[in-house]
Amino acid sequence: MSEAGLDAFIAGLPKAELHLHIEGSLEPETMFALARRNRLTLPFASVEAVRAAYAFSNLQDFLDIYYAGASVLLTEEDFFDLAIAYFRRAAADGVRHAEIFFDPQTHTDRGVPFATVADGLLGAMDEAARTLGISSRLILCFLRHLDEAAAFATLKAAEPYLDRIAGIGLDSSEVGHPPSKFARVFKAAGERGLRLTAHAGEEGPPAYVHEALDLLHVCRIDHGNRALEDAALTKRLVEAGMTLTVCPLSNLRLCVVRDMAQHPLKRMLDLGLKATVNSDDPAYFGGYVNDNFRAVAAALGLTRDEIARLARNSFTGAWLTDAEAAPHLAALDAHVAGVSG
Ligand code: HPA
Ligand code: ZN
């Protein structure tokens, strides 16, 4: 298939996005608009200066600027505007379902109430369902560079919202903050009926992926790239049918891979791993989900069938019931068969 044909195939492919930090969808233009609205001064002269600062050599470089950027988010309206902009952009990429992470501690530690954040995001999720036909789930992430007590306090703050929060995630600086640090708070979250996922094996070693499985009892792994260094772990992930939420452009921008031709996504598929394609922090890493599909498809020479498999994995790995996933899978089949779905 020609590159243009493959691009059109990707553009029209129904898909779910399972690894998206909503704070990472804050485009520089929005950052400036919110700073103006909230009468804040940014340490950048222009949108171009912000974009120029997005040259990262590792995860921490990015996180420092990502947390600074999030400081313009103050009101419920700010969180609503942030999220609805993401949903509009995702809808244009054929995303039919999105499971979005948020980092409440980034905001509550600045004095923004948990309710302000949650009400804004949930309002946008309702609006996206109504006006764009996108369903969504909210995933509360604990910041792993903070301590266990802070995670427990966040779970307590979330108590009034637990019926609208689908699950718990674990993000921020990975190395030095192993999953074991959060075993007890993940257990408490699981007992409240929340689903569990964790970033593991992005920069951290395969042992962290083992810990996420054995100590946190996650049902998805976010990233998981470094699991491939451990053959027994890879076999375990294949046999468990564990979904990996892989983020190619993020991996490139954070120097997890040297160039896209070295990206492990095709190897993951060849090994039978249930990989998906996601944008992670699209405003910071140079693209939304279709940009990620196009970049890996071109660099790794993915076939139409492989691309369709990635999209299929996104629906079967989503926190949807079989009945909720079925129409998406049917639309995907119709698209693959050449019928507009
Ligand atoms: N890794 C860890 N923490 C994050 C990321 C990521 O890719 N994006 C936002 N927070
Ligand atoms: Zn992430």
Tab-separated table of C-alpha atoms and ligand atoms in Angstrom:
chain	number	residue	atom	x	y	z
A	1	MET	CA	0.000	0.000	0.000
A	2	SER	CA	1.303	3.513	-0.814
A	3	GLU	CA	2.235	5.807	2.047
A	4	ALA	CA	-0.733	8.061	1.210
A	5	GLY	CA	-3.009	5.000	1.199
A	6	LEU	CA	-1.664	3.903	4.573
A	7	ASP	CA	-2.135	7.399	6.004
A	8	ALA	CA	-5.762	7.397	4.870
A	9	PHE	CA	-6.202	3.918	6.359
A	10	ILE	CA	-4.827	5.169	9.714
A	11	ALA	CA	-6.893	8.375	9.609
A	12	GLY	CA	-10.173	6.505	9.157
A	13	LEU	CA	-9.382	3.679	11.547
A	14	PRO	CA	-11.613	3.653	14.646
A	15	LYS	CA	-9.358	3.555	17.708
A	16	ALA	CA	-9.195	3.998	21.465
A	17	GLU	CA	-6.514	5.988	23.241
A	18	LEU	CA	-5.448	4.416	26.544
A	19	HIS	CA	-2.356	6.415	27.514
A	20	LEU	CA	-2.922	10.142	27.529
A	21	HIS	CA	-2.031	12.555	30.323
A	22	ILE	CA	-4.581	15.321	30.042
A	23	GLU	CA	-2.066	17.860	31.397
A	24	GLY	CA	0.210	16.744	28.547
A	25	SER	CA	-2.344	17.933	25.993
A	26	LEU	CA	-1.824	21.566	27.063
A	27	GLU	CA	-0.736	23.239	23.825
A	28	PRO	CA	1.546	26.300	24.171
A	29	GLU	CA	-1.175	28.533	22.679
A	30	THR	CA	-3.592	27.383	25.398
A	31	MET	CA	-0.880	27.830	28.018
A	32	PHE	CA	-0.589	31.491	27.015
A	33	ALA	CA	-4.356	31.975	26.798
A	34	LEU	CA	-4.881	30.532	30.292
A	35	ALA	CA	-1.963	32.538	31.715
A	36	ARG	CA	-3.604	35.690	30.342
A	37	ARG	CA	-7.046	34.718	31.669
A	38	ASN	CA	-5.593	33.951	35.119
A	39	ARG	CA	-3.279	37.004	35.107
A	40	LEU	CA	-0.150	34.882	35.434
A	41	THR	CA	3.262	35.573	33.925
A	42	LEU	CA	4.974	32.732	32.081
A	43	PRO	CA	8.765	32.409	32.025
A	44	PHE	CA	8.583	32.377	28.197
A	45	ALA	CA	8.274	35.295	25.796
A	46	SER	CA	6.267	33.504	23.115
A	47	VAL	CA	4.653	30.285	21.928
A	48	GLU	CA	7.761	29.713	19.778
A	49	ALA	CA	10.013	30.067	22.841
A	50	VAL	CA	7.917	27.458	24.663
A	51	ARG	CA	8.168	25.029	21.753
A	52	ALA	CA	11.923	25.638	21.527
A	53	ALA	CA	12.243	24.606	25.194
A	54	TYR	CA	10.746	21.181	24.392
A	55	ALA	CA	14.096	19.497	23.721
A	56	PHE	CA	14.389	16.721	26.263
A	57	SER	CA	17.164	14.256	26.915
A	58	ASN	CA	15.253	12.111	29.421
A	59	LEU	CA	11.973	11.769	31.323
A	60	GLN	CA	12.967	14.169	34.134
A	61	ASP	CA	13.827	16.990	31.679
A	62	PHE	CA	10.297	16.699	30.359
A	63	LEU	CA	8.609	16.370	33.740
A	64	ASP	CA	10.210	19.592	35.024
A	65	ILE	CA	8.695	21.603	32.173
A	66	TYR	CA	5.409	19.660	32.174
A	67	TYR	CA	4.721	20.424	35.853
A	68	ALA	CA	5.673	24.090	35.283
A	69	GLY	CA	3.263	24.282	32.325
A	70	ALA	CA	0.411	22.841	34.400
A	71	SER	CA	0.631	25.827	36.769
A	72	VAL	CA	-1.639	27.878	34.460
A	73	LEU	CA	-4.543	25.513	35.270
A	74	LEU	CA	-6.472	27.063	38.146
A	75	THR	CA	-10.241	27.008	37.645
A	76	GLU	CA	-12.853	24.394	36.759
A	77	GLU	CA	-13.246	26.171	33.416
A	78	ASP	CA	-9.499	25.783	32.737
A	79	PHE	CA	-9.702	22.015	33.244
A	80	PHE	CA	-12.861	21.840	31.146
A	81	ASP	CA	-11.260	23.820	28.306
A	82	LEU	CA	-8.094	21.715	28.435
A	83	ALA	CA	-9.984	18.439	28.211
A	84	ILE	CA	-12.561	19.436	25.612
A	85	ALA	CA	-9.743	20.652	23.335
A	86	TYR	CA	-8.132	17.207	23.642
A	87	PHE	CA	-11.415	15.416	22.890
A	88	ARG	CA	-12.010	17.572	19.781
A	89	ARG	CA	-8.514	16.825	18.518
A	90	ALA	CA	-8.834	13.118	19.318
A	91	ALA	CA	-12.206	12.888	17.556
A	92	ALA	CA	-10.561	14.281	14.412
A	93	ASP	CA	-8.094	11.362	14.643
A	94	GLY	CA	-10.842	8.733	14.755
A	95	VAL	CA	-10.617	8.171	18.516
A	96	ARG	CA	-13.937	6.742	19.665
A	97	HIS	CA	-12.969	6.050	23.285
A	98	ALA	CA	-10.301	7.640	25.491
A	99	GLU	CA	-9.021	6.683	28.936
A	100	ILE	CA	-7.334	9.789	30.259
A	101	PHE	CA	-4.859	10.143	33.116
A	102	PHE	CA	-4.821	13.119	35.425
A	103	ASP	CA	-2.301	14.077	38.111
A	104	PRO	CA	-4.335	15.579	40.987
A	105	GLN	CA	-1.286	16.111	43.221
A	106	THR	CA	0.206	18.515	40.660
A	107	HIS	CA	-2.805	20.731	41.311
A	108	THR	CA	-3.752	20.117	44.953
A	109	ASP	CA	-0.134	20.842	45.965
A	110	ARG	CA	-0.624	24.335	44.391
A	111	GLY	CA	-3.813	24.867	46.370
A	112	VAL	CA	-6.264	23.927	43.605
A	113	PRO	CA	-9.004	21.786	45.191
A	114	PHE	CA	-9.430	18.211	43.969
A	115	ALA	CA	-13.081	19.007	43.166
A	116	THR	CA	-12.109	21.888	40.834
A	117	VAL	CA	-9.922	19.540	38.790
A	118	ALA	CA	-12.352	16.626	38.764
A	119	ASP	CA	-15.457	18.718	38.022
A	120	GLY	CA	-13.763	20.407	35.061
A	121	LEU	CA	-12.508	17.145	33.560
A	122	LEU	CA	-15.757	15.249	34.170
A	123	GLY	CA	-17.750	18.110	32.636
A	124	ALA	CA	-15.647	17.902	29.472
A	125	MET	CA	-16.017	14.114	29.388
A	126	ASP	CA	-19.809	14.503	29.501
A	127	GLU	CA	-19.702	17.176	26.804
A	128	ALA	CA	-17.458	14.983	24.601
A	129	ALA	CA	-19.896	12.087	24.901
A	130	ARG	CA	-22.829	14.351	24.040
A	131	THR	CA	-21.359	16.383	21.205
A	132	LEU	CA	-18.549	14.257	19.759
A	133	GLY	CA	-19.777	10.722	20.461
A	134	ILE	CA	-16.518	9.895	22.304
A	135	SER	CA	-16.810	7.792	25.439
A	136	SER	CA	-14.145	8.177	28.091
A	137	ARG	CA	-12.856	7.033	31.460
A	138	LEU	CA	-10.853	8.948	34.043
A	139	ILE	CA	-7.697	7.458	35.608
A	140	LEU	CA	-6.239	9.063	38.727
A	141	CYS	CA	-2.434	8.861	38.762
A	142	PHE	CA	-0.319	8.976	41.873
A	143	LEU	CA	2.949	10.854	41.432
A	144	ARG	CA	5.605	8.279	42.264
A	145	HIS	CA	8.254	10.850	43.256
A	146	LEU	CA	5.976	11.750	46.193
A	147	ASP	CA	5.512	9.437	49.163
A	148	GLU	CA	2.979	6.772	50.043
A	149	ALA	CA	1.214	9.012	52.582
A	150	ALA	CA	0.585	11.624	49.862
A	151	ALA	CA	-0.916	8.922	47.625
A	152	PHE	CA	-3.209	7.794	50.467
A	153	ALA	CA	-4.266	11.430	51.044
A	154	THR	CA	-5.078	11.743	47.328
A	155	LEU	CA	-7.166	8.566	47.387
A	156	LYS	CA	-9.060	10.032	50.348
A	157	ALA	CA	-9.601	13.350	48.512
A	158	ALA	CA	-10.990	11.356	45.572
A	159	GLU	CA	-13.529	9.536	47.782
A	160	PRO	CA	-16.586	11.626	46.697
A	161	TYR	CA	-15.693	10.977	43.033
A	162	LEU	CA	-14.912	7.281	43.064
A	163	ASP	CA	-18.069	6.371	41.175
A	164	ARG	CA	-16.745	8.465	38.269
A	165	ILE	CA	-13.103	7.407	38.417
A	166	ALA	CA	-12.401	4.170	36.567
A	167	GLY	CA	-8.973	3.410	37.911
A	168	ILE	CA	-5.615	4.303	39.333
A	169	GLY	CA	-2.311	4.836	37.545
A	170	LEU	CA	1.259	5.563	38.604
A	171	ASP	CA	3.390	8.129	36.780
A	172	SER	CA	6.234	10.683	37.085
A	173	SER	CA	9.937	9.918	37.726
A	174	GLU	CA	10.308	6.158	37.428
A	175	VAL	CA	13.896	5.258	38.341
A	176	GLY	CA	14.326	5.188	42.125
A	177	HIS	CA	10.558	5.016	42.703
A	178	PRO	CA	9.656	1.349	42.205
A	179	PRO	CA	6.088	0.067	42.223
A	180	SER	CA	6.746	-1.579	45.631
A	181	LYS	CA	6.564	1.915	47.193
A	182	PHE	CA	2.831	1.997	46.351
A	183	ALA	CA	1.782	-1.610	47.025
A	184	ARG	CA	-0.402	-0.723	50.017
A	185	VAL	CA	-2.198	2.222	48.430
A	186	PHE	CA	-2.847	0.208	45.244
A	187	LYS	CA	-4.286	-2.567	47.445
A	188	ALA	CA	-6.585	-0.033	49.117
A	189	ALA	CA	-7.649	1.332	45.713
A	190	GLY	CA	-8.324	-2.177	44.399
A	191	GLU	CA	-10.515	-2.863	47.446
A	192	ARG	CA	-12.592	0.191	46.466
A	193	GLY	CA	-13.296	-1.401	43.078
A	194	LEU	CA	-10.852	0.716	41.076
A	195	ARG	CA	-8.945	-0.801	38.169
A	196	LEU	CA	-5.186	-0.593	38.310
A	197	THR	CA	-2.475	0.290	35.847
A	198	ALA	CA	1.078	1.657	36.201
A	199	HIS	CA	3.866	3.161	34.136
A	200	ALA	CA	6.628	0.556	34.175
A	201	GLY	CA	9.621	-0.223	32.001
A	202	GLU	CA	9.757	3.215	30.354
A	203	GLU	CA	13.130	4.115	31.913
A	204	GLY	CA	12.927	1.647	34.800
A	205	PRO	CA	14.250	-1.925	34.600
A	206	PRO	CA	12.242	-5.102	33.855
A	207	ALA	CA	12.136	-5.716	37.639
A	208	TYR	CA	9.727	-2.760	37.918
A	209	VAL	CA	7.365	-4.460	35.441
A	210	HIS	CA	7.533	-7.630	37.560
A	211	GLU	CA	6.692	-5.531	40.629
A	212	ALA	CA	3.773	-3.824	38.891
A	213	LEU	CA	2.330	-7.277	38.147
A	214	ASP	CA	3.169	-9.005	41.437
A	215	LEU	CA	2.818	-6.193	43.975
A	216	LEU	CA	0.360	-3.752	42.396
A	217	HIS	CA	-1.730	-6.363	40.549
A	218	VAL	CA	-2.189	-4.117	37.529
A	219	CYS	CA	-4.295	-5.159	34.559
A	220	ARG	CA	-2.333	-2.969	32.096
A	221	ILE	CA	1.248	-1.808	31.758
A	222	ASP	CA	1.888	1.740	30.559
A	223	HIS	CA	4.909	1.742	28.210
A	224	GLY	CA	6.542	-1.601	29.112
A	225	ASN	CA	9.342	-1.204	26.552
A	226	ARG	CA	12.084	-2.550	28.801
A	227	ALA	CA	10.125	-5.759	29.499
A	228	LEU	CA	11.644	-7.018	26.244
A	229	GLU	CA	15.040	-7.248	27.988
A	230	ASP	CA	13.667	-10.172	30.021
A	231	ALA	CA	12.537	-13.200	27.981
A	232	ALA	CA	10.666	-14.842	30.869
A	233	LEU	CA	8.812	-11.585	31.595
A	234	THR	CA	7.932	-11.167	27.922
A	235	LYS	CA	6.524	-14.706	27.853
A	236	ARG	CA	4.526	-13.970	31.000
A	237	LEU	CA	3.023	-10.786	29.465
A	238	VAL	CA	2.118	-12.667	26.278
A	239	GLU	CA	0.486	-15.537	28.177
A	240	ALA	CA	-1.457	-13.127	30.396
A	241	GLY	CA	-2.667	-11.178	27.338
A	242	MET	CA	-1.467	-8.045	29.124
A	243	THR	CA	-2.140	-4.800	27.265
A	244	LEU	CA	0.867	-2.505	26.837
A	245	THR	CA	0.078	1.150	26.198
A	246	VAL	CA	3.027	2.105	24.014
A	247	CYS	CA	3.859	5.721	23.094
A	248	PRO	CA	6.246	5.918	20.122
A	249	LEU	CA	6.768	9.688	19.768
A	250	SER	CA	7.141	10.013	23.543
A	251	ASN	CA	9.801	7.278	23.472
A	252	LEU	CA	11.649	9.147	20.737
A	253	ARG	CA	11.435	12.585	22.410
A	254	LEU	CA	12.494	11.224	25.815
A	255	CYS	CA	15.365	9.247	24.300
A	256	VAL	CA	13.910	5.889	25.351
A	257	VAL	CA	14.700	4.903	21.744
A	258	ARG	CA	17.500	6.376	19.615
A	259	ASP	CA	15.459	6.625	16.435
A	260	MET	CA	12.045	5.427	15.330
A	261	ALA	CA	13.538	2.626	13.222
A	262	GLN	CA	14.779	1.122	16.518
A	263	HIS	CA	11.365	1.281	18.177
A	264	PRO	CA	10.338	-2.103	19.668
A	265	LEU	CA	6.671	-1.914	18.605
A	266	LYS	CA	6.958	-4.323	15.675
A	267	ARG	CA	9.037	-6.711	17.777
A	268	MET	CA	6.299	-6.551	20.428
A	269	LEU	CA	3.668	-7.550	17.848
A	270	ASP	CA	5.897	-10.299	16.440
A	271	LEU	CA	6.346	-11.705	19.951
A	272	GLY	CA	2.572	-11.788	20.460
A	273	LEU	CA	2.421	-8.917	22.951
A	274	LYS	CA	-0.818	-6.963	23.080
A	275	ALA	CA	0.574	-3.548	22.180
A	276	THR	CA	-1.410	-0.377	21.541
A	277	VAL	CA	-0.393	3.038	20.143
A	278	ASN	CA	-0.909	6.206	22.183
A	279	SER	CA	0.259	9.812	22.362
A	280	ASP	CA	1.178	10.150	26.094
A	281	ASP	CA	1.678	13.958	26.151
A	282	PRO	CA	0.829	15.098	22.624
A	283	ALA	CA	1.446	18.816	23.139
A	284	TYR	CA	5.013	18.090	24.260
A	285	PHE	CA	6.038	15.183	22.032
A	286	GLY	CA	5.075	16.387	18.570
A	287	GLY	CA	1.842	14.667	17.815
A	288	TYR	CA	-1.532	13.142	18.562
A	289	VAL	CA	-2.419	9.496	18.149
A	290	ASN	CA	-2.495	9.386	14.347
A	291	ASP	CA	0.916	11.092	14.214
A	292	ASN	CA	2.153	8.227	16.399
A	293	PHE	CA	0.584	5.585	14.129
A	294	ARG	CA	2.065	7.246	11.023
A	295	ALA	CA	5.532	7.601	12.550
A	296	VAL	CA	5.841	3.941	13.567
A	297	ALA	CA	4.134	2.624	10.443
A	298	ALA	CA	6.626	4.492	8.245
A	299	ALA	CA	9.738	3.728	10.312
A	300	LEU	CA	8.962	0.052	10.929
A	301	GLY	CA	7.153	-0.753	7.690
A	302	LEU	CA	3.990	-1.896	9.460
A	303	THR	CA	1.356	-3.587	7.328
A	304	ARG	CA	-2.315	-2.678	7.223
A	305	ASP	CA	-3.049	-5.844	9.231
A	306	GLU	CA	-0.543	-4.881	11.905
A	307	ILE	CA	-1.994	-1.378	12.164
A	308	ALA	CA	-5.497	-2.831	12.444
A	309	ARG	CA	-4.260	-5.225	15.154
A	310	LEU	CA	-2.954	-2.267	17.176
A	311	ALA	CA	-6.342	-0.551	16.958
A	312	ARG	CA	-8.164	-3.799	17.817
A	313	ASN	CA	-5.929	-4.166	20.889
A	314	SER	CA	-6.910	-0.647	21.967
A	315	PHE	CA	-10.581	-1.619	22.198
A	316	THR	CA	-10.055	-5.043	23.766
A	317	GLY	CA	-7.536	-3.556	26.235
A	318	ALA	CA	-9.857	-0.670	27.148
A	319	TRP	CA	-11.912	-0.710	30.323
A	320	LEU	CA	-15.076	-1.341	28.328
A	321	THR	CA	-17.522	-4.221	28.702
A	322	ASP	CA	-17.720	-6.650	25.793
A	323	ALA	CA	-21.044	-5.062	24.837
A	324	GLU	CA	-19.488	-1.582	24.861
A	325	ALA	CA	-16.485	-2.703	22.803
A	326	ALA	CA	-18.519	-4.672	20.229
A	327	PRO	CA	-19.735	-1.743	18.058
A	328	HIS	CA	-16.217	-0.306	17.933
A	329	LEU	CA	-14.784	-3.652	16.840
A	330	ALA	CA	-17.494	-3.957	14.201
A	331	ALA	CA	-16.685	-0.458	12.899
A	332	LEU	CA	-13.021	-1.405	12.811
A	333	ASP	CA	-13.788	-4.583	10.846
A	334	ALA	CA	-15.895	-2.575	8.437
A	335	HIS	CA	-13.069	-0.094	7.915
A	336	VAL	CA	-10.571	-2.912	7.302
A	337	ALA	CA	-12.964	-4.504	4.829
A	338	GLY	CA	-13.005	-1.233	2.936
A	339	VAL	CA	-16.495	-0.247	3.993
A	340	SER	CA	-16.731	3.099	5.759
A	341	GLY	CA	-17.599	2.230	9.324
B	1	HPA	N1	6.144	8.948	32.119
B	1	HPA	C1	6.010	9.195	33.411
B	1	HPA	N2	5.255	10.180	33.866
B	1	HPA	C2	4.590	10.946	33.000
B	1	HPA	C3	4.700	10.723	31.647
B	1	HPA	C4	5.501	9.666	31.178
B	1	HPA	O1	5.667	9.381	29.978
B	1	HPA	N3	3.914	11.668	31.054
B	1	HPA	C5	3.363	12.415	32.025
B	1	HPA	N4	3.777	11.973	33.217
B	2	ZN	ZN	2.639	8.379	30.330
